[in-house]
PDB file of C-alpha atoms in Angstrom:
ATOM      1  CA  MET R   1       0.000   0.000   0.000  1.00 46.00           C
ATOM      2  CA  LEU R   2       1.267   3.472  -0.878  1.00 49.00           C
ATOM      3  CA  ARG R   3       2.143   5.686   2.088  1.00 53.00           C
ATOM      4  CA  LYS R   4       1.060   9.310   1.878  1.00 52.00           C
ATOM      5  CA  SER R   5       3.593  12.094   2.250  1.00 48.00           C
ATOM      6  CA  LYS R   6       3.160  14.756   4.919  1.00 50.00           C
ATOM      7  CA  GLN R   7       4.045  17.444   2.423  1.00 54.00           C
ATOM      8  CA  THR R   8       3.183  18.197  -1.178  1.00 58.00           C
ATOM      9  CA  MET R   9       5.898  17.130  -3.581  1.00 57.00           C
ATOM     10  CA  PRO R  10       7.227  19.675  -6.101  1.00 63.00           C
ATOM     11  CA  ALA R  11       6.556  18.967  -9.768  1.00 68.00           C
ATOM     12  CA  MET R  12       9.432  17.636 -11.858  1.00 72.00           C
ATOM     13  CA  PRO R  13      11.088  20.057 -14.307  1.00 78.00           C
ATOM     14  CA  GLU R  14       9.507  20.109 -17.768  1.00 82.00           C
ATOM     15  CA  THR R  15      12.798  19.115 -19.403  1.00 81.00           C
ATOM     16  CA  THR R  16      13.022  16.032 -17.170  1.00 87.00           C
ATOM     17  CA  LYS R  17       9.407  15.149 -17.920  1.00 89.00           C
ATOM     18  CA  ALA R  18      10.054  15.482 -21.656  1.00 92.00           C
ATOM     19  CA  ASP R  19      13.104  13.199 -21.451  1.00 92.00           C
ATOM     20  CA  LEU R  20      11.224  10.576 -19.454  1.00 93.00           C
ATOM     21  CA  THR R  21       8.258  10.755 -21.820  1.00 94.00           C
ATOM     22  CA  GLU R  22      10.551  10.103 -24.774  1.00 96.00           C
ATOM     23  CA  SER R  23      12.215   7.172 -22.964  1.00 96.00           C
ATOM     24  CA  ALA R  24       8.792   5.711 -22.126  1.00 96.00           C
ATOM     25  CA  ARG R  25       7.732   6.130 -25.759  1.00 97.00           C
ATOM     26  CA  VAL R  26      10.761   4.185 -26.993  1.00 97.00           C
ATOM     27  CA  LEU R  27      10.105   1.324 -24.554  1.00 97.00           C
ATOM     28  CA  ALA R  28       6.375   1.331 -25.344  1.00 97.00           C
ATOM     29  CA  GLU R  29       7.111   0.997 -29.060  1.00 97.00           C
ATOM     30  CA  THR R  30       9.617  -1.778 -28.346  1.00 97.00           C
ATOM     31  CA  PHE R  31       6.965  -3.806 -26.512  1.00 97.00           C
ATOM     32  CA  SER R  32       4.012  -2.747 -28.696  1.00 96.00           C
ATOM     33  CA  VAL R  33       1.946  -1.170 -25.918  1.00 95.00           C
ATOM     34  CA  PRO R  34       0.360   2.300 -25.612  1.00 94.00           C
ATOM     35  CA  VAL R  35       2.650   5.049 -24.365  1.00 96.00           C
ATOM     36  CA  PRO R  36       2.040   5.675 -20.640  1.00 96.00           C
ATOM     37  CA  GLY R  37       1.632   9.136 -19.210  1.00 95.00           C
ATOM     38  CA  ILE R  38       4.485  10.638 -17.180  1.00 94.00           C
ATOM     39  CA  GLU R  39       3.431  12.608 -14.112  1.00 91.00           C
ATOM     40  CA  SER R  40       4.848  13.928 -10.847  1.00 87.00           C
ATOM     41  CA  VAL R  41       4.062  12.346  -7.502  1.00 83.00           C
ATOM     42  CA  THR R  42       2.195  14.890  -5.410  1.00 70.00           C
ATOM     43  CA  LYS R  43       1.025  13.046  -2.302  1.00 72.00           C
ATOM     44  CA  TYR R  44       2.947   9.777  -1.902  1.00 66.00           C
ATOM     45  CA  VAL R  45       6.468   9.005  -0.690  1.00 71.00           C
ATOM     46  CA  THR R  46       7.562   6.928  -3.673  1.00 83.00           C
ATOM     47  CA  SER R  47       7.107   6.499  -7.397  1.00 89.00           C
ATOM     48  CA  TYR R  48       4.314   4.227  -8.614  1.00 89.00           C
ATOM     49  CA  TYR R  49       2.294   3.106 -11.624  1.00 91.00           C
ATOM     50  CA  GLY R  50      -1.243   4.511 -11.678  1.00 88.00           C
ATOM     51  CA  ILE R  51      -3.409   1.670 -12.963  1.00 83.00           C
ATOM     52  CA  ARG R  52      -6.459   3.885 -13.417  1.00 82.00           C
ATOM     53  CA  GLU R  53      -4.535   6.681 -15.113  1.00 89.00           C
ATOM     54  CA  ARG R  54      -2.240   4.311 -17.080  1.00 90.00           C
ATOM     55  CA  ALA R  55       0.568   6.657 -16.098  1.00 94.00           C
ATOM     56  CA  ILE R  56       3.925   6.481 -14.313  1.00 95.00           C
ATOM     57  CA  PHE R  57       4.134   8.832 -11.349  1.00 92.00           C
ATOM     58  CA  PHE R  58       7.721   9.795 -10.565  1.00 91.00           C
ATOM     59  CA  HIS R  59       8.826  10.920  -7.123  1.00 85.00           C
ATOM     60  CA  PRO R  60      11.069  14.024  -7.455  1.00 80.00           C
ATOM     61  CA  ASN R  61      14.022  12.104  -5.964  1.00 77.00           C
ATOM     62  CA  HIS R  62      13.620   9.400  -8.607  1.00 77.00           C
ATOM     63  CA  ALA R  63      13.022  11.706 -11.552  1.00 73.00           C
ATOM     64  CA  SER R  64      16.243  13.687 -11.375  1.00 70.00           C
ATOM     65  CA  GLY R  65      19.627  13.699  -9.731  1.00 63.00           C
ATOM     66  CA  ASP R  66      20.205   9.953  -9.354  1.00 76.00           C
ATOM     67  CA  LYS R  67      20.487   8.405 -12.824  1.00 85.00           C
ATOM     68  CA  VAL R  68      20.606   4.848 -11.422  1.00 87.00           C
ATOM     69  CA  ARG R  69      17.354   5.341  -9.526  1.00 87.00           C
ATOM     70  CA  GLN R  70      15.743   7.166 -12.454  1.00 91.00           C
ATOM     71  CA  ASP R  71      16.504   4.355 -14.899  1.00 94.00           C
ATOM     72  CA  MET R  72      15.448   1.700 -12.401  1.00 94.00           C
ATOM     73  CA  THR R  73      12.143   3.472 -11.710  1.00 94.00           C
ATOM     74  CA  LEU R  74      11.456   3.867 -15.415  1.00 95.00           C
ATOM     75  CA  CYS R  75      12.083   0.166 -16.117  1.00 97.00           C
ATOM     76  CA  HIS R  76      10.167  -1.055 -13.070  1.00 96.00           C
ATOM     77  CA  GLU R  77       7.080   1.060 -13.710  1.00 96.00           C
ATOM     78  CA  MET R  78       7.171   0.385 -17.455  1.00 97.00           C
ATOM     79  CA  ALA R  79       7.091  -3.325 -16.606  1.00 97.00           C
ATOM     80  CA  HIS R  80       3.899  -2.668 -14.617  1.00 94.00           C
ATOM     81  CA  HIS R  81       2.463  -0.799 -17.609  1.00 95.00           C
ATOM     82  CA  ILE R  82       3.305  -3.651 -19.982  1.00 96.00           C
ATOM     83  CA  ASP R  83       1.966  -6.227 -17.521  1.00 93.00           C
ATOM     84  CA  ALA R  84      -1.318  -4.312 -17.250  1.00 90.00           C
ATOM     85  CA  ALA R  85      -1.572  -3.949 -21.037  1.00 90.00           C
ATOM     86  CA  ARG R  86      -0.897  -7.649 -21.659  1.00 90.00           C
ATOM     87  CA  ASN R  87      -2.604  -9.300 -18.718  1.00 84.00           C
ATOM     88  CA  GLY R  88      -5.323  -6.858 -17.717  1.00 78.00           C
ATOM     89  CA  LEU R  89      -6.012  -4.925 -14.546  1.00 72.00           C
ATOM     90  CA  TYR R  90      -8.716  -7.048 -12.989  1.00 60.00           C
ATOM     91  CA  LEU R  91      -9.084 -10.392 -11.279  1.00 54.00           C
ATOM     92  CA  PRO R  92     -10.514 -12.936 -13.767  1.00 57.00           C
ATOM     93  CA  GLY R  93     -14.292 -12.654 -14.069  1.00 59.00           C
ATOM     94  CA  THR R  94     -14.536  -9.610 -11.795  1.00 59.00           C
ATOM     95  CA  LEU R  95     -14.261  -5.837 -11.834  1.00 51.00           C
ATOM     96  CA  ARG R  96     -11.842  -5.836  -8.912  1.00 64.00           C
ATOM     97  CA  PHE R  97      -8.252  -4.756  -9.423  1.00 65.00           C
ATOM     98  CA  ARG R  98      -5.598  -7.398  -9.036  1.00 61.00           C
ATOM     99  CA  ARG R  99      -4.109  -7.367  -5.554  1.00 67.00           C
ATOM    100  CA  ARG R 100      -0.691  -8.763  -6.423  1.00 77.00           C
ATOM    101  CA  TRP R 101       1.426  -6.947  -8.973  1.00 85.00           C
ATOM    102  CA  HIS R 102       4.952  -8.103  -8.113  1.00 91.00           C
ATOM    103  CA  THR R 103       4.618 -11.637  -9.447  1.00 90.00           C
ATOM    104  CA  PRO R 104       6.973 -13.959 -11.365  1.00 92.00           C
ATOM    105  CA  THR R 105       5.171 -12.873 -14.543  1.00 92.00           C
ATOM    106  CA  PHE R 106       5.908  -9.243 -13.710  1.00 95.00           C
ATOM    107  CA  TYR R 107       9.593  -9.952 -13.070  1.00 96.00           C
ATOM    108  CA  ALA R 108       9.887 -11.829 -16.355  1.00 97.00           C
ATOM    109  CA  ILE R 109       8.576  -8.701 -18.081  1.00 97.00           C
ATOM    110  CA  LEU R 110      10.963  -6.534 -16.054  1.00 98.00           C
ATOM    111  CA  ARG R 111      13.864  -8.711 -17.200  1.00 98.00           C
ATOM    112  CA  ASP R 112      12.866  -8.114 -20.834  1.00 98.00           C
ATOM    113  CA  VAL R 113      12.509  -4.369 -20.223  1.00 98.00           C
ATOM    114  CA  ALA R 114      15.921  -4.273 -18.536  1.00 97.00           C
ATOM    115  CA  GLN R 115      17.435  -6.183 -21.444  1.00 97.00           C
ATOM    116  CA  ALA R 116      16.002  -3.626 -23.883  1.00 97.00           C
ATOM    117  CA  TRP R 117      17.033  -0.616 -21.807  1.00 97.00           C
ATOM    118  CA  TYR R 118      20.514  -1.609 -20.588  1.00 96.00           C
ATOM    119  CA  GLY R 119      21.478  -4.051 -23.327  1.00 96.00           C
ATOM    120  CA  ASP R 120      22.039  -6.641 -20.598  1.00 96.00           C
ATOM    121  CA  ALA R 121      19.418  -7.475 -17.953  1.00 97.00           C
ATOM    122  CA  LYS R 122      22.194  -8.102 -15.423  1.00 95.00           C
ATOM    123  CA  ARG R 123      22.987  -4.382 -15.408  1.00 94.00           C
ATOM    124  CA  TYR R 124      19.614  -3.621 -13.831  1.00 95.00           C
ATOM    125  CA  PRO R 125      20.037  -2.980 -10.052  1.00 92.00           C
ATOM    126  CA  TRP R 126      18.224  -6.125  -8.950  1.00 92.00           C
ATOM    127  CA  HIS R 127      19.677  -5.753  -5.447  1.00 86.00           C
ATOM    128  CA  MET R 128      17.420  -2.701  -5.003  1.00 88.00           C
ATOM    129  CA  GLU R 129      14.256  -4.652  -5.858  1.00 91.00           C
ATOM    130  CA  TYR R 130      11.666  -6.099  -3.475  1.00 88.00           C
ATOM    131  CA  PRO R 131      12.654  -9.400  -1.780  1.00 84.00           C
ATOM    132  CA  LEU R 132      10.628 -11.500  -4.243  1.00 89.00           C
ATOM    133  CA  GLY R 133      12.380  -9.745  -7.126  1.00 92.00           C
ATOM    134  CA  LYS R 134      15.781 -10.362  -5.576  1.00 89.00           C
ATOM    135  CA  ARG R 135      15.047 -14.069  -5.118  1.00 88.00           C
ATOM    136  CA  TRP R 136      13.693 -14.292  -8.671  1.00 94.00           C
ATOM    137  CA  ALA R 137      16.809 -12.620 -10.070  1.00 94.00           C
ATOM    138  CA  LEU R 138      19.215 -14.700  -7.970  1.00 90.00           C
ATOM    139  CA  ALA R 139      17.594 -17.927  -9.147  1.00 91.00           C
ATOM    140  CA  ARG R 140      18.183 -16.871 -12.755  1.00 94.00           C
ATOM    141  CA  GLY R 141      21.734 -15.619 -12.376  1.00 92.00           C
ATOM    142  CA  LEU R 142      20.769 -11.971 -12.909  1.00 94.00           C
ATOM    143  CA  MET R 143      22.065 -10.709  -9.568  1.00 88.00           C
ATOM    144  CA  ASP R 144      25.517 -10.943  -8.015  1.00 83.00           C
ATOM    145  CA  PRO R 145      25.529 -13.877  -5.536  1.00 79.00           C
ATOM    146  CA  VAL R 146      27.196 -11.581  -2.996  1.00 76.00           C
ATOM    147  CA  TYR R 147      23.721 -10.228  -2.252  1.00 77.00           C
ATOM    148  CA  ALA R 148      22.341 -13.687  -1.470  1.00 74.00           C
ATOM    149  CA  ASN R 149      23.392 -13.620   2.191  1.00 75.00           C
ATOM    150  CA  HIS R 150      21.900 -10.152   2.613  1.00 76.00           C
ATOM    151  CA  LEU R 151      18.604 -11.480   1.284  1.00 73.00           C
ATOM    152  CA  VAL R 152      18.740 -14.483   3.620  1.00 77.00           C
ATOM    153  CA  ALA R 153      19.459 -12.173   6.559  1.00 83.00           C
ATOM    154  CA  TYR R 154      16.518  -9.959   5.625  1.00 78.00           C
ATOM    155  CA  THR R 155      14.182 -12.972   5.471  1.00 81.00           C
ATOM    156  CA  LEU R 156      15.433 -14.282   8.822  1.00 87.00           C
ATOM    157  CA  ARG R 157      14.953 -10.905  10.479  1.00 88.00           C
ATOM    158  CA  ARG R 158      11.380 -10.842   9.185  1.00 85.00           C
ATOM    159  CA  ARG R 159      10.778 -14.317  10.633  1.00 89.00           C
ATOM    160  CA  TYR R 160      12.354 -13.346  13.950  1.00 93.00           C
ATOM    161  CA  ASP R 161      10.279 -10.173  14.206  1.00 93.00           C
ATOM    162  CA  LYS R 162       7.083 -12.044  13.306  1.00 92.00           C
ATOM    163  CA  ALA R 163       7.745 -14.682  15.971  1.00 94.00           C
ATOM    164  CA  THR R 164       8.538 -11.992  18.529  1.00 95.00           C
ATOM    165  CA  ARG R 165       5.265 -10.200  17.856  1.00 93.00           C
ATOM    166  CA  GLU R 166       3.359 -13.490  18.105  1.00 94.00           C
ATOM    167  CA  ILE R 167       5.014 -14.323  21.441  1.00 94.00           C
ATOM    168  CA  ARG R 168       4.269 -10.869  22.805  1.00 94.00           C
ATOM    169  CA  HIS R 169       0.636 -11.127  21.720  1.00 92.00           C
ATOM    170  CA  LEU R 170       0.151 -14.591  23.237  1.00 93.00           C
ATOM    171  CA  LEU R 171       1.825 -13.717  26.537  1.00 93.00           C
ATOM    172  CA  ASN R 172      -0.331 -10.622  26.725  1.00 92.00           C
ATOM    173  CA  LEU R 173      -3.419 -12.744  26.115  1.00 90.00           C
ATOM    174  CA  GLN R 174      -2.331 -15.217  28.792  1.00 90.00           C
ATOM    175  CA  SER R 175      -1.914 -12.491  31.406  1.00 91.00           C
ATOM    176  CA  ILE R 176      -5.025 -10.473  30.573  1.00 90.00           C
ATOM    177  CA  ARG R 177      -7.450 -13.292  29.717  1.00 88.00           C
ATOM    178  CA  PRO R 178      -6.272 -16.449  31.500  1.00 87.00           C
ATOM    179  CA  ASP R 179      -9.790 -17.801  31.166  1.00 86.00           C
ATOM    180  CA  CYS R 180      -9.299 -17.889  27.361  1.00 84.00           C
ATOM    181  CA  TRP R 181      -5.958 -19.693  27.524  1.00 88.00           C
ATOM    182  CA  SER R 182      -6.048 -23.205  26.084  1.00 90.00           C
ATOM    183  CA  THR R 183      -3.791 -25.936  24.714  1.00 90.00           C
ATOM    184  CA  HIS R 184      -4.335 -24.367  21.287  1.00 90.00           C
ATOM    185  CA  TYR R 185      -2.698 -21.101  22.360  1.00 91.00           C
ATOM    186  CA  ALA R 186      -0.029 -22.956  24.324  1.00 91.00           C
ATOM    187  CA  GLY R 187       0.909 -24.824  21.153  1.00 92.00           C
ATOM    188  CA  LYS R 188       1.060 -21.589  19.158  1.00 93.00           C
ATOM    189  CA  LEU R 189       3.339 -20.099  21.820  1.00 93.00           C
ATOM    190  CA  ARG R 190       5.718 -23.072  21.682  1.00 94.00           C
ATOM    191  CA  ARG R 191       5.901 -22.893  17.883  1.00 95.00           C
ATOM    192  CA  ALA R 192       6.523 -19.142  17.952  1.00 94.00           C
ATOM    193  CA  GLU R 193       9.281 -19.526  20.558  1.00 95.00           C
ATOM    194  CA  LYS R 194      10.902 -22.281  18.478  1.00 95.00           C
ATOM    195  CA  ALA R 195      10.725 -20.141  15.317  1.00 94.00           C
ATOM    196  CA  GLN R 196      12.299 -17.233  17.187  1.00 94.00           C
ATOM    197  CA  VAL R 197      15.182 -19.397  18.473  1.00 95.00           C
ATOM    198  CA  VAL R 198      15.827 -20.931  15.028  1.00 94.00           C
ATOM    199  CA  ALA R 199      15.854 -17.534  13.300  1.00 91.00           C
ATOM    200  CA  SER R 200      18.110 -16.098  16.010  1.00 93.00           C
ATOM    201  CA  LYS R 201      20.654 -18.924  15.666  1.00 92.00           C
ATOM    202  CA  LYS R 202      20.732 -18.610  11.891  1.00 87.00           C
ATOM    203  CA  LEU R 203      21.169 -14.830  12.105  1.00 88.00           C
ATOM    204  CA  GLN R 204      24.021 -15.321  14.553  1.00 89.00           C
ATOM    205  CA  ALA R 205      25.678 -17.810  12.185  1.00 86.00           C
ATOM    206  CA  LEU R 206      25.447 -15.293   9.331  1.00 79.00           C
ATOM    207  CA  ALA R 207      26.873 -12.559  11.551  1.00 82.00           C
ATOM    208  CA  GLU R 208      29.841 -14.766  12.399  1.00 80.00           C
ATOM    209  CA  LYS R 209      30.488 -15.131   8.664  1.00 72.00           C
ATOM    210  CA  GLY R 210      30.513 -11.346   8.365  1.00 67.00           C
ATOM    211  CA  CYS R 211      27.211 -11.103   6.479  1.00 58.00           C
TER     212      CYS R 211
END
């Protein structure tokens, strides 16, 4: 879900918008899809693809200054545009928008876009993608294996944090509502404590390796 910004974002310079529009046009022609609109983000903290507007909304920090981030944003959001054009916006048989957009199908499209834009899909900064994208790229040899341990550490931290929250919730339930406590909750607590210990040991092992 997009997080709203506490302040209104300034519009991107017209020259930057013109350059991005031309880049989007070239990619759209390459993949035989309509040219998306190029707009400035005004109320969110990141760039995104507007499925209703069929437009790419660039955050000011992504539109200018950092060429790596600008190119990455263009390729990533163009992949969303191509995915929407090829595979539709809605869940099959409904008028509801799809809930998952970062899928293996999406990343396959992103690989093709990166290949067209950089000349080599490996030059795309896959290490800056979402975890699913990183795993997808690693499995296909698109990302430097050096990032593999960082991805594992991220996943383990997520598991550890999830287990910690579960333990905190269950202990709170046990103290506040002992009348509700049952073998079911006791089993959940044991599993959460085990998951926390396992994740902690694996994180410690990675730390000892210098990861």
